[in-house]
Amino acid sequence: MSTASLPPVAPEVLAEAVEQLTARLRKKLDATVAECAGRAAGGPDGTVEVRFGEDTLVTLRPGASGAVTEPEQAVCTCLLAPRCLHRAAVLGAAPIADGDALPPAGPPSPQPPADPAPAVPAASGTAAGSRPEAPGVQEASGGREAPGAAEAPPSPSPAQVEAGAVLWRASAEALAAGVTAGGTVVQAELLRAAHTARLAGLPRAEAAALAVVRGLRTAREQGREQRLSDLTAAFRELLAGAVLLASGAAGPEAVGSGRRAYEQGGGLRVLGLCREPVLSATGYGGVTTHLLGPGGVFHTLSDVRPGGLARAKGAGTASVALGGGVLDHAGLARGGLLIAGATVSADGRLGAGKNVRATPVRGADWSEEPVAALFARPVREAVVSVLDAAAEPRGGAAPLLGCDVEVLGAAGDHLAVRVLGDGPVVRLRVAHPHPELPHTANLRRIGGFPGLALRVLGRPDPDRAATLRPLAVGPVPGAAHSLRLPEEWRGRADLGYDRLQGDHFPRPAPDAGPGGVVGAPVPAGPDPLADAPLWRVRRLLETGVAGGRRAVAEAARGADRAALRVPLGRAGLTVAADLAEALAAEADRRPRDSFGRLKDASSDAYARAWLASAVHLHAAERSLVTASWS
């Protein structure tokens, strides 16, 4: 279903519209939402109209932000309005508005006494991440810093604990329903809980709930951009954050920050590392330039605006909007800046405040300090540090991993390389697979030169064993068989913008076929993550997300339960087996009274069992990924 022509709708507006429907109308809501596809048309004065028959017309009047933020902005001409099915269906078909498009949340409204907080699962997880957004969206308006310094938020207040309990109950019911039964009514309950979290000053929890709602919508619409594993991870983050808030044991990081705040950084000298194209599914495009500051601290400078692929391709040579600097992003990636009055966000992004002044300075080759230190660190130690830093909420710009490798050749859909100095075999996979970006073509050409010594700077993939997403490459100092790049490239090639040619390599590949692919592919090496029987637990968890509680009970009955327990026990994964069995048993536990009515209709215990298994699986897979770099 296409909702591109409908304006975004605030979560509380949709939740209120669904709540006003009778039980009979709620049963028809999902079918009516599907009927809205293609019916939206632009009306006068920027309104959007959706017609149902000759006498029924739903009109949306977005506010100044472009979103429907008040119930009065959605009206219907039928006799049941505003408690009508048509109005609720149109609001349910519209996209969910981001927090930035909504008015500031007022003081928390009085909340009814919450039920006792659910117990923390046996394995605790991290709080949900900050609001998903395309990198640099805040910087699209110039990176203006938010007023005030970024201070650590306080511990959860009683109102926030109550909001966490509300969010826990809603997310537990949504998990028990799954994608198949997670229609508009279930989504509306999550949206109401998200609004409660917003009023209580919990932007991180609100963002996690909205991410699950968007994932449910995309999965129900069978959108190609939605993966079941992504929705499973979103549920894990939402439930983990909610249970910590509801228990009152959450730390300050669980509260989060609604807007990126910038602190005064004083004088700052940064050196360019590489450029990375940014292309989001929401139509944003641009570039992020990765920089290295004093003490090995990573910074980023982004230029991301609506425009999609064309914007991402053109922004690589766009001017840097920072303190009157005359560099473009291509020059900054190979040069540097001396910044006076710098403003830096908590995640390492540089702001462009009115008092910021920037002067171009000479950059550093990858063979010069302090950049060379990135490639001298032992690879396992560097991977552990990078993955730990990436897991910390708002702990700074995501560090990049640098290493020197020898190309072994193509191996399926990736390149196999070995870290120099008897290091592990690592898989290089494209960072951005879009066919009009040069990442794929560059890696294919590199794969045609087995034995090539290569210096790689990229981002480790936390979900794959020994996998690196390269952003830039360069020659290895002192290696006879390495890249020969133009002098103006300053010893590096940005794989997302620069295109490697034949004269950049020491010699033609003797056994390369059409397209620069080696004729004899390298056999894929062992993959400890794929070979481990943990995939059975992952499948059980994803089955629960897709089909709900009933699907988990059916999947783990009879012989299937033995097939789950035995392989995990043989591999020594007894804790994973115990948690998976507990999940299956809880999913199948539906006690009824003598009249056939459920004695306990709550999904609390089932959600706790699912979360405990999901958190343990995430930690076990993380351990295998880290070990694969040895």
XYZ file of C-alpha atoms in Angstrom:
630
model
C 0.000 0.000 0.000
C 1.350 3.409 -0.911
C 0.951 6.179 1.615
C 3.370 8.600 0.000
C 0.677 11.244 -0.568
C -0.673 11.173 2.989
C 0.850 13.534 5.582
C 2.474 12.123 8.734
C 0.191 11.679 11.724
C 1.096 12.123 15.387
C 0.890 8.842 17.337
C -1.642 10.119 19.861
C -4.046 11.273 17.109
C -4.228 7.790 15.609
C -4.433 6.133 19.026
C -7.380 8.317 20.038
C -9.214 7.667 16.760
C -8.897 3.887 17.168
C -9.932 4.035 20.819
C -13.186 5.791 19.858
C -14.266 2.932 17.568
C -16.696 0.263 18.699
C -15.590 -3.364 18.877
C -17.491 -4.127 15.661
C -15.753 -1.337 13.744
C -12.323 -2.328 15.054
C -12.692 -5.723 13.395
C -13.139 -3.983 10.042
C -10.331 -1.459 10.527
C -7.438 -3.305 8.861
C -9.468 -4.099 5.750
C -10.567 -0.467 5.485
C -6.979 0.742 5.894
C -5.984 -1.394 2.914
C -8.736 0.249 0.852
C -7.113 3.672 1.297
C -4.286 2.811 -1.124
C -4.330 5.165 -4.095
C -7.374 7.141 -2.922
C -5.553 10.144 -1.496
C -5.692 13.331 -3.570
C -4.468 16.835 -2.951
C -7.138 19.299 -1.969
C -7.264 23.081 -1.689
C -4.995 24.930 0.737
C -2.593 22.023 1.139
C -5.208 19.587 2.427
C -5.326 15.882 1.522
C -8.643 14.231 0.731
C -9.626 10.554 0.717
C -13.054 9.703 -0.668
C -15.179 6.681 0.347
C -18.135 6.542 -2.024
C -20.100 9.566 -3.131
C -21.100 10.974 0.262
C -18.083 10.282 2.487
C -14.954 12.400 2.356
C -12.074 12.391 4.858
C -9.990 15.572 4.871
C -6.577 15.948 6.518
C -5.302 19.468 7.206
C -1.626 19.271 8.233
C -0.251 21.987 10.471
C 2.781 24.164 9.938
C 5.104 21.200 10.572
C 3.488 19.263 7.721
C 2.031 16.685 10.120
C -1.437 16.084 11.550
C -0.866 16.789 15.235
C -4.393 17.608 16.446
C -7.622 15.552 16.200
C -9.412 18.553 14.661
C -7.085 18.380 11.650
C -8.743 15.128 10.514
C -12.467 15.378 9.701
C -14.981 13.109 7.979
C -18.367 13.968 6.422
C -20.151 10.756 7.492
C -22.803 10.727 10.227
C -20.654 8.798 12.731
C -17.747 11.263 12.618
C -15.484 11.699 14.468
C -16.021 8.181 15.857
C -16.144 6.694 12.383
C -14.266 3.945 10.605
C -13.279 6.113 7.628
C -11.386 8.692 9.673
C -9.540 6.059 11.714
C -8.628 4.120 8.559
C -7.119 7.145 6.826
C -5.138 8.040 9.917
C -3.996 4.409 10.166
C -2.821 4.435 6.543
C -0.749 7.600 6.980
C 2.898 7.388 8.058
C 3.816 7.985 11.690
C 5.298 11.415 12.381
C 8.831 11.662 13.766
C 9.412 13.384 17.091
C 10.979 16.425 15.383
C 7.721 17.113 13.542
C 5.677 17.150 16.730
C 5.205 20.045 19.135
C 7.257 19.950 22.338
C 5.826 17.630 24.931
C 4.197 19.335 27.871
C 4.392 18.278 31.507
C 3.425 14.684 32.191
C -0.286 14.213 32.508
C -1.667 12.426 35.569
C -1.284 8.691 35.124
C -3.393 5.988 36.715
C -1.564 3.716 39.143
C 0.539 1.298 37.166
C 0.466 -2.438 37.624
C 3.409 -3.918 39.478
C 6.511 -3.567 37.354
C 7.529 -6.731 35.512
C 10.572 -8.513 36.807
C 13.849 -8.040 34.976
C 14.691 -11.115 32.842
C 17.542 -13.386 33.820
C 19.786 -11.776 31.212
C 19.580 -7.999 31.163
C 19.961 -6.003 27.970
C 20.852 -2.501 26.998
C 18.242 0.177 26.748
C 16.705 0.939 23.394
C 18.790 3.045 21.061
C 18.253 6.658 20.209
C 15.736 7.699 17.587
C 16.592 6.136 14.201
C 17.368 8.782 11.668
C 19.406 9.237 8.568
C 22.928 10.285 9.539
C 23.205 14.011 9.459
C 19.525 14.900 9.206
C 20.028 17.445 11.981
C 23.007 18.818 10.090
C 20.854 19.386 7.008
C 19.819 22.676 8.533
C 23.367 23.683 9.245
C 24.040 21.632 12.359
C 22.811 24.369 14.679
C 23.404 23.441 18.255
C 20.516 23.033 20.666
C 20.395 25.569 23.477
C 22.252 24.577 26.577
C 24.987 22.071 27.146
C 24.385 18.346 26.865
C 23.973 17.214 30.454
C 23.462 13.668 31.608
C 19.722 13.104 32.045
C 18.531 12.243 35.565
C 17.506 8.783 36.670
C 13.930 7.770 35.849
C 11.309 9.610 37.875
C 8.137 7.931 39.205
C 6.217 9.198 36.164
C 8.827 7.700 33.873
C 8.667 4.379 35.728
C 4.899 4.345 35.229
C 5.354 5.198 31.550
C 7.807 2.304 31.261
C 5.212 -0.060 32.740
C 2.609 1.147 30.236
C 5.084 0.667 27.406
C 5.985 -2.808 28.668
C 2.352 -3.960 28.689
C 1.687 -2.610 25.201
C 4.874 -4.091 23.737
C 4.229 -7.456 25.409
C 0.755 -7.622 23.841
C 2.179 -6.611 20.448
C 4.810 -9.346 20.695
C 2.191 -11.950 21.590
C 0.130 -10.868 18.569
C 3.031 -10.884 16.100
C 2.971 -9.513 12.593
C -0.034 -11.589 11.536
C -2.296 -10.142 14.255
C -0.436 -6.865 14.793
C -2.885 -4.732 12.882
C -3.907 -1.131 13.380
C -5.563 -1.758 16.756
C -2.407 -3.318 18.225
C -0.277 -0.590 16.671
C -2.536 2.080 18.175
C -1.913 0.719 21.674
C 1.829 0.924 21.060
C 1.446 4.470 19.763
C -0.496 5.491 22.853
C 2.250 4.039 25.014
C 4.828 5.887 22.907
C 2.951 9.143 23.491
C 2.897 8.426 27.229
C 6.661 7.953 27.095
C 6.981 11.252 25.232
C 4.977 13.105 27.864
C 7.122 11.541 30.584
C 10.284 12.753 28.871
C 11.499 9.378 27.519
C 12.523 10.054 23.916
C 14.580 6.861 23.675
C 11.631 4.678 24.670
C 9.310 6.633 22.364
C 11.691 6.109 19.436
C 11.931 2.380 20.145
C 8.135 2.025 20.151
C 7.776 3.980 16.902
C 10.458 1.785 15.308
C 8.456 -1.336 16.163
C 5.234 0.177 14.800
C 6.939 1.095 11.542
C 8.435 -2.384 11.355
C 5.046 -4.014 11.896
C 3.522 -1.887 9.165
C 6.240 -2.655 6.657
C 6.130 -6.371 7.449
C 2.354 -6.514 7.064
C 2.637 -4.684 3.754
C 5.402 -7.127 2.754
C 7.797 -4.283 2.067
C 11.072 -5.390 0.537
C 13.103 -3.095 2.776
C 11.921 -4.823 5.955
C 13.808 -7.837 7.303
C 12.332 -10.022 10.012
C 15.657 -9.942 11.838
C 15.460 -6.135 12.004
C 11.975 -6.266 13.521
C 13.145 -8.910 15.998
C 15.998 -6.643 17.074
C 13.573 -3.708 17.372
C 11.313 -5.750 19.673
C 14.329 -6.771 21.764
C 15.457 -3.168 22.198
C 11.938 -1.976 23.005
C 11.243 -4.683 25.579
C 14.693 -4.367 27.166
C 14.315 -0.621 27.590
C 10.740 -0.880 28.838
C 11.474 -3.542 31.438
C 14.388 -1.555 32.835
C 12.281 1.594 33.080
C 9.347 -0.234 34.629
C 11.576 -1.879 37.232
C 13.098 1.455 38.236
C 16.583 0.001 37.726
C 17.330 1.918 34.529
C 20.326 4.199 34.407
C 20.337 7.758 33.046
C 21.128 6.503 29.531
C 17.686 4.861 29.329
C 16.024 8.283 29.252
C 17.822 9.433 26.103
C 17.799 12.825 24.448
C 15.190 14.080 22.040
C 17.422 16.501 20.166
C 21.137 16.456 19.551
C 22.791 18.917 21.908
C 26.168 20.457 21.074
C 28.822 21.363 23.619
C 31.510 23.958 23.217
C 34.662 22.161 22.178
C 36.986 25.179 21.985
C 39.873 24.846 19.561
C 39.926 21.606 17.614
C 42.179 20.239 14.869
C 40.684 17.399 12.816
C 42.206 15.338 10.009
C 40.190 13.834 7.178
C 39.963 10.058 6.867
C 37.394 9.295 4.154
C 33.963 10.088 2.737
C 30.900 7.881 2.923
C 27.741 8.318 0.829
C 24.485 8.373 2.789
C 21.339 6.984 1.182
C 18.297 6.322 3.357
C 15.029 4.552 2.616
C 13.114 7.733 3.526
C 14.487 9.711 0.562
C 17.436 11.427 2.228
C 20.825 11.512 0.545
C 24.175 13.113 1.160
C 27.650 12.497 2.493
C 29.361 11.927 5.832
C 33.053 12.761 6.136
C 34.894 10.865 8.847
C 37.521 12.829 10.759
C 40.156 12.076 13.375
C 40.606 14.466 16.283
C 43.100 14.778 19.134
C 43.631 11.628 21.161
C 42.303 9.380 18.411
C 38.710 10.593 18.872
C 36.505 10.133 15.809
C 34.308 12.954 14.503
C 31.913 13.274 11.595
C 30.692 16.131 9.440
C 27.546 15.398 7.465
C 25.555 17.034 4.709
C 22.301 15.083 4.311
C 19.103 16.474 2.814
C 16.112 15.171 0.859
C 17.169 14.127 -2.597
C 17.929 10.429 -2.590
C 20.585 8.947 -4.858
C 21.299 12.118 -6.849
C 21.947 14.010 -3.633
C 24.209 11.254 -2.299
C 26.288 11.208 -5.492
C 26.622 14.998 -5.760
C 27.258 15.771 -2.118
C 30.693 14.175 -2.248
C 32.059 17.347 -3.853
C 29.716 19.826 -2.148
C 31.150 22.662 -0.084
C 31.627 22.111 3.631
C 29.177 24.279 5.573
C 31.341 24.866 8.615
C 32.633 28.198 9.847
C 33.227 29.777 6.467
C 35.652 27.069 5.348
C 36.425 26.937 1.637
C 36.943 23.176 1.433
C 34.556 20.722 -0.145
C 33.973 17.245 1.282
C 36.434 15.699 -1.163
C 39.140 18.100 -0.010
C 38.272 17.670 3.655
C 38.496 13.872 3.423
C 42.129 14.274 2.317
C 42.917 17.438 4.271
C 42.080 18.901 7.642
C 40.523 21.784 9.541
C 41.586 23.953 12.428
C 38.325 24.915 14.134
C 37.923 27.765 16.593
C 34.843 27.749 18.834
C 34.017 24.195 17.772
C 30.713 22.671 18.821
C 30.588 18.900 19.189
C 27.581 16.681 19.876
C 27.607 13.682 22.185
C 27.919 11.340 19.195
C 30.928 13.195 17.783
C 29.236 15.291 15.095
C 30.570 18.755 14.429
C 28.068 21.592 14.524
C 28.047 24.745 12.403
C 27.126 27.418 14.940
C 27.421 31.105 14.154
C 30.569 31.480 16.285
C 32.401 28.576 14.659
C 35.418 29.478 12.524
C 37.321 26.928 10.440
C 40.636 27.218 8.602
C 41.856 24.546 6.163
C 45.142 22.889 7.170
C 47.285 20.172 5.679
C 45.970 16.687 6.185
C 47.878 13.522 6.987
C 48.545 10.541 4.774
C 47.514 7.169 6.116
C 51.202 6.390 6.557
C 51.708 9.416 8.851
C 50.890 9.807 12.507
C 48.405 10.034 14.091
C 46.422 8.269 11.330
C 48.976 5.462 10.965
C 48.226 4.376 14.534
C 44.786 3.218 13.391
C 46.396 0.510 11.267
C 49.130 -0.511 13.736
C 46.745 -1.760 16.435
C 46.225 -5.551 16.711
C 43.051 -6.348 14.807
C 41.267 -8.341 17.538
C 41.935 -5.645 20.119
C 40.701 -3.000 17.687
C 37.520 -4.964 16.860
C 36.609 -5.411 20.523
C 37.104 -1.690 21.104
C 35.044 -0.718 18.040
C 32.141 -3.059 18.850
C 32.081 -1.966 22.496
C 32.035 1.703 21.486
C 29.277 1.120 18.926
C 27.125 -0.618 21.570
C 27.333 2.313 23.963
C 24.261 4.581 23.593
C 25.357 7.969 22.292
C 28.944 7.200 23.229
C 30.529 9.218 20.405
C 31.017 8.769 16.695
C 31.243 5.109 15.689
C 34.938 4.254 15.438
C 36.329 2.834 12.218
C 38.631 -0.151 11.982
C 41.885 0.025 10.046
C 44.011 -2.966 9.038
C 46.520 -4.105 6.412
C 45.391 -7.136 4.422
C 46.389 -9.388 1.544
C 43.707 -10.084 -1.071
C 42.944 -13.789 -1.480
C 40.193 -13.398 -4.086
C 36.447 -13.499 -4.613
C 34.452 -15.872 -2.403
C 30.780 -15.834 -3.297
C 29.266 -12.428 -2.637
C 32.334 -11.051 -0.842
C 36.105 -10.777 -1.006
C 38.330 -12.941 1.155
C 41.394 -11.198 2.573
C 43.929 -12.151 5.222
C 45.170 -9.661 7.786
C 48.917 -9.270 7.363
C 51.081 -10.744 10.086
C 49.347 -14.164 10.354
C 46.018 -12.509 11.089
C 42.533 -13.955 10.514
C 40.781 -14.332 7.189
C 38.277 -11.487 6.885
C 35.321 -11.042 4.536
C 34.988 -7.699 2.761
C 31.382 -6.861 1.900
C 30.118 -3.738 0.183
C 29.157 -0.949 2.561
C 26.445 0.377 0.223
C 25.144 -2.122 -2.370
C 23.299 0.372 -4.576
C 24.383 -0.414 -8.174
C 24.906 3.262 -9.058
C 27.416 3.733 -6.241
C 30.940 2.466 -7.044
C 31.365 0.273 -3.960
C 30.533 -2.998 -5.722
C 32.536 -2.234 -8.861
C 35.590 -1.272 -6.817
C 35.514 -4.461 -4.745
C 35.092 -6.589 -7.868
C 38.142 -4.983 -9.423
C 40.184 -5.462 -6.249
C 39.161 -9.125 -6.225
C 40.847 -9.569 -9.580
C 44.285 -9.004 -8.019
C 45.049 -11.867 -5.608
C 48.131 -11.219 -3.534
C 47.543 -7.447 -3.523
C 48.565 -5.755 -0.275
C 45.843 -3.346 0.775
C 45.268 -0.893 3.602
C 41.566 -0.896 4.498
C 39.506 1.477 6.620
C 35.961 0.369 7.307
C 33.242 -0.588 9.741
C 33.053 -4.081 11.291
C 29.720 -5.825 10.783
C 28.458 -6.754 14.274
C 26.061 -9.385 12.873
C 28.513 -11.366 10.732
C 31.629 -13.320 11.573
C 34.906 -11.529 10.693
C 33.222 -9.170 8.233
C 34.355 -5.657 7.387
C 32.423 -3.057 5.381
C 35.253 -1.071 3.722
C 34.800 2.662 3.179
C 38.253 3.481 1.795
C 41.441 1.692 0.735
C 45.057 2.685 0.198
C 48.507 1.216 -0.452
C 50.456 -0.552 2.280
C 53.685 1.396 2.981
C 56.740 -0.529 1.805
C 54.754 -3.261 0.008
C 55.951 -4.028 -3.522
C 52.594 -5.365 -4.690
C 50.092 -2.664 -3.665
C 47.950 0.138 -5.055
C 49.440 3.010 -7.050
C 47.065 5.903 -6.524
C 47.293 9.426 -8.007
C 49.217 11.923 -5.920
C 46.173 14.173 -5.514
C 44.318 11.311 -3.798
C 46.760 11.544 -0.882
C 47.203 7.784 -0.589
C 43.565 6.739 -0.279
C 40.534 5.978 -2.434
C 36.994 6.519 -1.158
C 35.160 3.420 -2.388
C 31.835 5.258 -2.463
C 33.069 8.065 -4.749
C 36.435 7.266 -6.372
C 36.589 4.618 -9.082
C 39.647 2.404 -9.205
C 41.088 1.951 -12.710
C 43.565 -0.487 -14.175
C 46.550 1.851 -13.837
C 45.930 2.072 -10.084
C 47.050 -1.560 -9.727
C 50.594 -2.932 -10.053
C 49.797 -5.360 -12.868
C 46.794 -6.889 -14.618
C 45.340 -9.930 -12.983
C 46.535 -12.914 -15.012
C 43.437 -15.034 -14.367
C 40.789 -12.321 -14.239
C 37.733 -12.781 -16.374
C 35.131 -10.257 -17.597
C 34.387 -7.571 -15.047
C 37.649 -8.134 -13.197
C 36.542 -11.280 -11.356
C 39.099 -14.000 -10.741
C 38.310 -17.168 -12.634
C 38.832 -19.522 -9.669
C 36.880 -18.183 -6.677
C 38.270 -18.714 -3.210
C 36.251 -21.303 -1.260
C 34.351 -19.808 1.625
C 36.049 -20.414 4.956
C 34.416 -21.563 8.187
C 31.813 -19.297 9.707
C 31.474 -19.939 13.452
C 28.298 -17.893 13.657
C 26.561 -19.702 10.795
C 27.841 -23.107 11.890
C 26.622 -22.752 15.483
C 23.135 -24.181 16.202
C 22.093 -20.805 17.592
C 20.215 -20.298 14.352
C 17.525 -22.576 15.809
C 16.948 -20.134 18.663
C 16.986 -17.225 16.238
C 14.381 -18.961 14.084
C 12.178 -19.590 17.134
C 12.368 -15.931 18.156
C 11.652 -14.710 14.641
C 8.760 -17.162 14.405
C 7.298 -15.484 17.461
C 7.678 -12.048 15.905
C 6.087 -13.172 12.651
C 3.276 -15.382 13.947
C 2.932 -14.404 17.579
C 2.706 -16.549 20.687
C 0.638 -19.276 19.065
C 3.261 -19.789 16.335
C 5.998 -20.326 18.951
C 3.871 -22.910 20.749
C 3.173 -24.793 17.510
C 6.812 -24.661 16.349
C 8.169 -26.136 19.584
C 5.716 -28.997 20.116
C 6.538 -32.684 19.911
C 9.615 -33.696 17.936
C 10.462 -30.070 17.177
C 11.257 -29.453 20.838
C 13.794 -32.303 20.859
C 15.288 -30.984 17.624
C 15.787 -27.670 19.403
C 17.298 -29.074 22.611
C 19.674 -31.769 21.352
C 21.854 -29.741 18.912
C 22.221 -26.898 21.389
C 23.195 -29.310 24.162
C 25.786 -31.022 21.992
C 27.379 -27.653 21.208
C 27.559 -26.798 24.902
C 24.941 -24.063 24.577
C 22.910 -25.296 27.524
C 21.783 -21.850 28.688
C 20.420 -21.081 25.217
C 18.634 -24.445 25.237
C 17.120 -23.839 28.680
C 15.875 -20.365 27.750
C 14.440 -21.589 24.441
C 12.617 -24.437 26.205
C 11.278 -22.013 28.801
C 10.008 -19.770 26.011
C 8.302 -22.673 24.254
C 6.713 -23.882 27.487
C 5.436 -20.416 28.375
C 4.045 -19.903 24.871
C 2.087 -23.147 25.212
C 0.865 -22.408 28.746
C -2.731 -21.220 28.420
C -4.588 -22.403 31.572
C -8.368 -22.283 31.363
C -11.165 -22.602 33.882
C -14.035 -25.071 33.747
C -15.882 -22.790 31.319
C -12.984 -22.654 28.855
C -11.989 -19.123 29.741
C -8.354 -18.121 30.085
C -7.292 -17.822 33.713
C -4.390 -15.538 32.902
C -4.747 -13.597 29.665
C -1.684 -11.435 30.322
C 1.310 -11.762 27.992
C 3.737 -10.573 30.670
C 5.378 -13.936 31.429
C 5.630 -14.813 27.734
C 7.292 -11.482 26.921
C 9.802 -11.951 29.764
C 10.682 -15.438 28.498
C 11.068 -14.169 24.915
C 13.214 -11.232 26.026
C 15.504 -13.409 28.158
C 16.126 -15.733 25.213
C 16.609 -12.834 22.787
C 19.094 -11.012 25.029
C 21.102 -14.193 25.604
C 21.135 -14.959 21.868
C 22.365 -11.445 21.114
C 25.195 -11.783 23.637
C 26.165 -15.260 22.402
C 26.276 -14.151 18.780
C 28.306 -11.110 19.757
C 30.846 -13.394 21.478
C 31.135 -15.589 18.371
C 31.606 -12.548 16.131
C 34.365 -11.227 18.378
C 36.078 -14.620 18.513
C 36.002 -14.916 14.705
C 38.503 -12.045 14.472
C 41.170 -14.058 16.341
